[in-house]
mmCIF file of C-alpha atoms in Angstrom:
data_model
loop_
_atom_site.group_PDB
_atom_site.id
_atom_site.type_symbol
_atom_site.label_atom_id
_atom_site.label_comp_id
_atom_site.label_asym_id
_atom_site.label_seq_id
_atom_site.Cartn_x
_atom_site.Cartn_y
_atom_site.Cartn_z
ATOM 1 C CA GLN A 1 0.000 0.000 0.000
ATOM 2 C CA VAL A 2 1.369 3.362 -1.019
ATOM 3 C CA GLN A 3 1.508 6.084 1.625
ATOM 4 C CA LEU A 4 2.684 9.664 1.362
ATOM 5 C CA GLN A 5 3.655 11.345 4.608
ATOM 6 C CA GLN A 6 4.406 15.041 4.575
ATOM 7 C CA TRP A 7 5.783 17.498 7.074
ATOM 8 C CA GLY A 8 7.010 21.058 7.399
ATOM 9 C CA ALA A 9 6.515 24.378 9.141
ATOM 10 C CA GLY A 10 2.911 25.464 9.441
ATOM 11 C CA LEU A 11 3.291 29.146 10.379
ATOM 12 C CA LEU A 12 5.377 31.615 8.428
ATOM 13 C CA LYS A 13 5.859 35.362 8.328
ATOM 14 C CA PRO A 14 5.604 37.316 5.088
ATOM 15 C CA SER A 15 8.785 37.151 2.968
ATOM 16 C CA GLU A 16 9.916 33.859 4.548
ATOM 17 C CA THR A 17 10.445 30.644 2.619
ATOM 18 C CA LEU A 18 7.962 27.788 2.852
ATOM 19 C CA SER A 19 9.613 24.392 3.126
ATOM 20 C CA LEU A 20 7.787 21.051 3.004
ATOM 21 C CA SER A 21 8.882 17.474 2.470
ATOM 22 C CA CYS A 22 7.053 14.295 1.526
ATOM 23 C CA ALA A 23 8.178 10.712 2.061
ATOM 24 C CA VAL A 24 6.834 7.871 -0.048
ATOM 25 C CA TYR A 25 6.299 4.452 1.492
ATOM 26 C CA GLY A 26 5.403 1.387 -0.521
ATOM 27 C CA GLY A 27 5.250 1.024 -4.256
ATOM 28 C CA SER A 28 7.822 2.158 -6.757
ATOM 29 C CA PHE A 29 9.435 5.586 -6.526
ATOM 30 C CA SER A 30 10.558 5.596 -10.130
ATOM 31 C CA GLY A 31 8.055 5.586 -12.953
ATOM 32 C CA TYR A 32 5.936 8.348 -11.462
ATOM 33 C CA TYR A 33 5.894 12.100 -11.250
ATOM 34 C CA TRP A 34 5.667 13.526 -7.726
ATOM 35 C CA SER A 35 3.603 16.674 -7.369
ATOM 36 C CA TRP A 36 2.781 19.448 -4.960
ATOM 37 C CA ILE A 37 -0.757 20.826 -4.999
ATOM 38 C CA ARG A 38 -2.243 23.495 -2.766
ATOM 39 C CA GLN A 39 -5.725 24.532 -1.684
ATOM 40 C CA PRO A 40 -6.502 27.868 -0.025
ATOM 41 C CA PRO A 41 -9.040 27.454 2.784
ATOM 42 C CA GLY A 42 -12.501 26.938 1.311
ATOM 43 C CA LYS A 43 -11.228 27.198 -2.263
ATOM 44 C CA GLY A 44 -10.144 24.996 -5.157
ATOM 45 C CA LEU A 45 -7.007 23.089 -6.078
ATOM 46 C CA GLU A 46 -3.880 24.609 -7.629
ATOM 47 C CA TRP A 47 -1.067 22.485 -9.021
ATOM 48 C CA ILE A 48 2.336 23.835 -8.044
ATOM 49 C CA GLY A 49 4.718 21.530 -9.863
ATOM 50 C CA GLU A 50 6.184 18.066 -10.210
ATOM 51 C CA ILE A 51 9.410 16.104 -10.339
ATOM 52 C CA ASN A 52 10.341 12.557 -11.311
ATOM 53 C CA HIS A 53 13.107 10.271 -10.115
ATOM 54 C CA SER A 54 15.377 11.444 -12.937
ATOM 55 C CA GLY A 55 15.038 15.028 -11.787
ATOM 56 C CA ASN A 56 12.789 16.165 -14.634
ATOM 57 C CA ILE A 57 10.796 19.112 -13.289
ATOM 58 C CA ASN A 58 7.718 21.037 -14.384
ATOM 59 C CA TYR A 59 6.394 24.098 -12.578
ATOM 60 C CA ASN A 60 3.159 26.017 -12.806
ATOM 61 C CA PRO A 61 4.129 29.223 -14.642
ATOM 62 C CA SER A 62 2.081 31.219 -12.130
ATOM 63 C CA LEU A 63 4.506 30.242 -9.341
ATOM 64 C CA LYS A 64 7.646 29.318 -11.258
ATOM 65 C CA SER A 65 9.730 32.287 -10.149
ATOM 66 C CA ARG A 66 9.352 31.366 -6.470
ATOM 67 C CA VAL A 67 9.216 27.545 -6.495
ATOM 68 C CA THR A 68 11.890 24.899 -6.152
ATOM 69 C CA ILE A 69 11.036 21.207 -6.113
ATOM 70 C CA SER A 70 13.775 18.694 -5.392
ATOM 71 C CA ILE A 71 14.058 14.958 -4.928
ATOM 72 C CA ASN A 72 16.112 12.548 -2.830
ATOM 73 C CA THR A 73 15.838 9.157 -4.456
ATOM 74 C CA SER A 74 17.917 7.431 -1.777
ATOM 75 C CA LYS A 75 15.235 8.294 0.803
ATOM 76 C CA ASN A 76 12.181 8.179 -1.500
ATOM 77 C CA GLN A 77 11.454 11.788 -0.583
ATOM 78 C CA PHE A 78 10.729 14.988 -2.448
ATOM 79 C CA SER A 79 10.507 18.550 -1.243
ATOM 80 C CA LEU A 80 8.968 21.937 -1.952
ATOM 81 C CA LYS A 81 10.375 25.383 -1.318
ATOM 82 C CA LEU A 82 8.326 28.510 -2.001
ATOM 83 C CA SER A 83 10.119 31.783 -1.437
ATOM 84 C CA SER A 84 8.886 35.237 -0.483
ATOM 85 C CA VAL A 85 5.537 34.021 0.836
ATOM 86 C CA THR A 86 2.598 36.345 1.386
ATOM 87 C CA ALA A 87 -0.850 35.886 2.898
ATOM 88 C CA ALA A 88 -2.010 34.715 -0.537
ATOM 89 C CA ASP A 89 0.138 31.597 -0.081
ATOM 90 C CA THR A 90 -1.898 30.512 2.947
ATOM 91 C CA ALA A 91 -3.253 27.115 1.995
ATOM 92 C CA ILE A 92 -3.300 23.407 2.657
ATOM 93 C CA TYR A 93 -0.362 21.952 0.760
ATOM 94 C CA TYR A 94 -0.588 18.381 -0.504
ATOM 95 C CA CYS A 95 1.984 16.078 -1.983
ATOM 96 C CA ALA A 96 0.649 13.574 -4.502
ATOM 97 C CA ARG A 97 1.718 10.800 -6.846
ATOM 98 C CA GLY A 98 1.144 11.535 -10.511
ATOM 99 C CA VAL A 99 0.468 8.719 -12.950
ATOM 100 C CA ARG A 100 1.519 9.885 -16.381
ATOM 101 C CA GLY A 101 -0.182 8.857 -19.574
ATOM 102 C CA ALA A 102 0.193 11.953 -21.680
ATOM 103 C CA ALA A 103 2.244 14.993 -20.712
ATOM 104 C CA ALA A 104 0.588 15.334 -17.323
ATOM 105 C CA GLY A 105 -0.577 13.064 -14.550
ATOM 106 C CA ARG A 106 -3.621 12.034 -12.638
ATOM 107 C CA PHE A 107 -3.135 11.869 -8.872
ATOM 108 C CA ASP A 108 -3.898 8.520 -7.290
ATOM 109 C CA TYR A 109 -2.235 8.865 -3.879
ATOM 110 C CA TRP A 110 -2.131 11.974 -1.731
ATOM 111 C CA GLY A 111 -0.435 13.074 1.448
ATOM 112 C CA GLN A 112 -2.515 14.098 4.431
ATOM 113 C CA GLY A 113 -2.029 17.797 3.759
ATOM 114 C CA THR A 114 -0.213 20.509 5.698
ATOM 115 C CA LEU A 115 -1.897 23.782 6.547
ATOM 116 C CA VAL A 116 0.567 26.603 6.011
ATOM 117 C CA THR A 117 -0.480 29.977 7.359
ATOM 118 C CA VAL A 118 1.349 33.162 6.447
ATOM 119 C CA SER A 119 0.784 35.892 8.985
ATOM 120 C CA SER A 120 2.778 38.681 10.546
ATOM 121 C CA ASP B 1 -3.025 26.567 -20.450
ATOM 122 C CA ILE B 2 -6.174 24.450 -20.508
ATOM 123 C CA VAL B 3 -8.906 26.061 -18.417
ATOM 124 C CA MET B 4 -11.449 23.765 -16.761
ATOM 125 C CA THR B 5 -14.962 25.024 -15.999
ATOM 126 C CA GLN B 6 -17.495 23.032 -14.003
ATOM 127 C CA SER B 7 -21.239 23.445 -13.726
ATOM 128 C CA PRO B 8 -23.129 23.870 -11.560
ATOM 129 C CA ASP B 9 -21.147 25.317 -8.651
ATOM 130 C CA SER B 10 -23.477 23.548 -6.237
ATOM 131 C CA LEU B 11 -26.122 20.884 -6.495
ATOM 132 C CA ALA B 12 -28.725 19.416 -4.148
ATOM 133 C CA VAL B 13 -30.121 15.979 -4.961
ATOM 134 C CA SER B 14 -32.440 13.662 -3.077
ATOM 135 C CA LEU B 15 -31.131 10.360 -1.756
ATOM 136 C CA GLY B 16 -31.435 7.653 -4.380
ATOM 137 C CA GLU B 17 -31.713 10.144 -7.218
ATOM 138 C CA ARG B 18 -29.246 10.847 -10.001
ATOM 139 C CA ALA B 19 -26.624 13.574 -9.694
ATOM 140 C CA THR B 20 -24.911 15.023 -12.756
ATOM 141 C CA ILE B 21 -21.904 17.331 -12.807
ATOM 142 C CA ASN B 22 -20.485 18.869 -15.960
ATOM 143 C CA CYS B 23 -16.952 19.872 -16.879
ATOM 144 C CA LYS B 24 -15.775 21.748 -19.922
ATOM 145 C CA SER B 25 -12.176 22.199 -21.041
ATOM 146 C CA SER B 26 -10.988 25.198 -23.047
ATOM 147 C CA GLN B 27 -9.364 22.867 -25.557
ATOM 148 C CA SER B 28 -9.617 19.202 -26.399
ATOM 149 C CA VAL B 29 -8.019 16.707 -24.000
ATOM 150 C CA LEU B 30 -8.389 13.842 -26.459
ATOM 151 C CA TYR B 31 -4.992 12.217 -27.062
ATOM 152 C CA SER B 32 -4.938 11.174 -30.696
ATOM 153 C CA SER B 33 -2.292 8.475 -30.277
ATOM 154 C CA ASN B 34 -4.535 6.273 -28.123
ATOM 155 C CA ASN B 35 -7.957 7.929 -28.489
ATOM 156 C CA GLU B 36 -8.189 8.498 -24.732
ATOM 157 C CA ASN B 37 -9.546 11.621 -23.103
ATOM 158 C CA TYR B 38 -7.195 12.798 -20.349
ATOM 159 C CA LEU B 39 -9.856 13.918 -17.905
ATOM 160 C CA ALA B 40 -10.063 12.859 -14.263
ATOM 161 C CA TRP B 41 -12.657 13.303 -11.523
ATOM 162 C CA TYR B 42 -11.994 13.610 -7.801
ATOM 163 C CA GLN B 43 -14.146 13.573 -4.681
ATOM 164 C CA GLN B 44 -13.124 15.637 -1.664
ATOM 165 C CA LYS B 45 -14.766 15.345 1.716
ATOM 166 C CA PRO B 46 -14.159 17.901 4.480
ATOM 167 C CA GLY B 47 -10.772 17.577 6.111
ATOM 168 C CA GLN B 48 -9.547 15.016 3.590
ATOM 169 C CA PRO B 49 -7.365 15.132 0.480
ATOM 170 C CA PRO B 50 -9.089 14.589 -2.842
ATOM 171 C CA LYS B 51 -9.768 11.015 -3.880
ATOM 172 C CA LEU B 52 -9.357 9.914 -7.486
ATOM 173 C CA LEU B 53 -12.634 8.496 -8.800
ATOM 174 C CA ILE B 54 -12.279 8.367 -12.574
ATOM 175 C CA TYR B 55 -9.537 8.885 -15.152
ATOM 176 C CA TRP B 56 -9.422 8.767 -18.935
ATOM 177 C CA ALA B 57 -12.892 10.327 -18.663
ATOM 178 C CA SER B 58 -14.664 7.038 -17.963
ATOM 179 C CA THR B 59 -12.320 4.545 -16.250
ATOM 180 C CA ARG B 60 -13.165 4.015 -12.594
ATOM 181 C CA GLU B 61 -10.267 3.854 -10.171
ATOM 182 C CA SER B 62 -10.005 0.563 -8.311
ATOM 183 C CA GLY B 63 -12.478 0.340 -5.446
ATOM 184 C CA VAL B 64 -14.762 3.134 -6.625
ATOM 185 C CA PRO B 65 -18.445 2.104 -6.513
ATOM 186 C CA ASP B 66 -20.077 1.540 -9.882
ATOM 187 C CA ARG B 67 -22.725 4.156 -9.168
ATOM 188 C CA PHE B 68 -20.028 6.640 -10.229
ATOM 189 C CA SER B 69 -19.567 6.939 -13.972
ATOM 190 C CA GLY B 70 -17.879 9.355 -16.324
ATOM 191 C CA SER B 71 -18.618 10.200 -19.910
ATOM 192 C CA GLY B 72 -17.792 12.682 -22.622
ATOM 193 C CA SER B 73 -15.100 13.395 -25.159
ATOM 194 C CA GLY B 74 -13.051 16.248 -26.502
ATOM 195 C CA THR B 75 -14.012 19.237 -24.401
ATOM 196 C CA ASP B 76 -17.281 18.242 -22.665
ATOM 197 C CA PHE B 77 -17.479 15.747 -19.840
ATOM 198 C CA THR B 78 -19.956 14.532 -17.232
ATOM 199 C CA LEU B 79 -19.702 12.807 -13.871
ATOM 200 C CA THR B 80 -22.864 10.917 -12.954
ATOM 201 C CA ILE B 81 -23.796 9.399 -9.625
ATOM 202 C CA SER B 82 -26.645 7.064 -10.497
ATOM 203 C CA SER B 83 -28.226 6.771 -7.063
ATOM 204 C CA LEU B 84 -27.036 9.284 -4.516
ATOM 205 C CA GLN B 85 -25.949 7.949 -1.139
ATOM 206 C CA ALA B 86 -25.419 9.994 2.013
ATOM 207 C CA GLU B 87 -21.680 9.335 1.889
ATOM 208 C CA ASP B 88 -21.460 10.979 -1.542
ATOM 209 C CA VAL B 89 -21.851 14.449 -0.046
ATOM 210 C CA ALA B 90 -18.605 16.141 -1.052
ATOM 211 C CA VAL B 91 -17.003 18.582 -3.439
ATOM 212 C CA TYR B 92 -16.188 17.141 -6.843
ATOM 213 C CA TYR B 93 -13.389 18.358 -9.095
ATOM 214 C CA CYS B 94 -12.480 17.613 -12.676
ATOM 215 C CA GLN B 95 -8.847 17.785 -13.808
ATOM 216 C CA GLN B 96 -7.202 17.606 -17.176
ATOM 217 C CA HIS B 97 -4.155 15.334 -17.276
ATOM 218 C CA TYR B 98 -3.394 16.074 -20.908
ATOM 219 C CA SER B 99 -0.704 18.714 -20.478
ATOM 220 C CA THR B 100 1.096 20.829 -17.935
ATOM 221 C CA PRO B 101 0.274 23.010 -16.182
ATOM 222 C CA VAL B 102 -2.304 20.662 -14.737
ATOM 223 C CA ASN B 103 -5.564 22.472 -14.025
ATOM 224 C CA PHE B 104 -8.608 21.612 -11.990
ATOM 225 C CA GLY B 105 -12.158 22.823 -12.302
ATOM 226 C CA GLN B 106 -13.410 25.151 -9.588
ATOM 227 C CA GLY B 107 -15.356 22.384 -7.881
ATOM 228 C CA THR B 108 -19.016 21.423 -7.499
ATOM 229 C CA LYS B 109 -20.482 21.072 -4.026
ATOM 230 C CA LEU B 110 -22.951 18.196 -3.833
ATOM 231 C CA GLU B 111 -25.494 18.151 -1.021
ATOM 232 C CA ILE B 112 -28.573 16.180 -0.037
ATOM 233 C CA LYS B 113 -31.932 17.780 -0.802
#
C-alpha cells in the first residue's frame, strides 16, 4: 500500500520561505511524477509543480519564479520550497503521486495535507 | 493553459436520485495516439485530500463504486452518480491530465436535498 507522509513548518511570516517534504512508502518511486498541490481554505485546487526520479521538473508558470522542487531518491522523498511568501500563499499543501499517460498526470495517492499559514 | 470550468457550482439531490456534474475544457483533452480523453474526476470530503474516482474520462479507479460513472469526449465531460448515497456528499473536481500546467475545475459542491 502506497503512503505519502508530509511534514514542514505550518506558520510563516511574510517574505519567509515555505519548506515542506514528503516521504513515499510502498510502491515504486521511479516511474511516477511527484507533485505538490495546494488549496486555499474553502477554495479549489492549484497544481504547483512536479518532479520525477530522474530530476525532470515542471512548474506552474504562475509560481515558477518562487518555487523549487527537489528529490532525494535514496530516501524516496521529495521537497517543496516557495520563497517570499505572502498571505495569498496561505493554503493546505498536498503532496501527490502523478500517474503519467500523456504529458501530465492524474493523482492517485495523496499526502494528508499541511496547513501553512502566512501571517505577521 | 487548458482552463477547466465546471457546472453547476453547487447541487442538491435527493437520496437515491441521479446527480450530474459537468466539466468543460478550453481545448480538447483527447490524445490522438490512443484515443483516450485525459480527464479525471476527484471527490473531496471535508478535512480530507481529494480522492481519485475516474480517469481517462470514464475509467473508474479501483475500489470506486459503480454508481459513479464518467462520460464525454473532446471538451465536454460529465460525472454521474446514479443513485445518490449519504456518503457521496462532497465537493467534486475535474482535472485535465493532458498537459502541464495541470488544471482543476473550480469544484461542485454536492449536497442532499
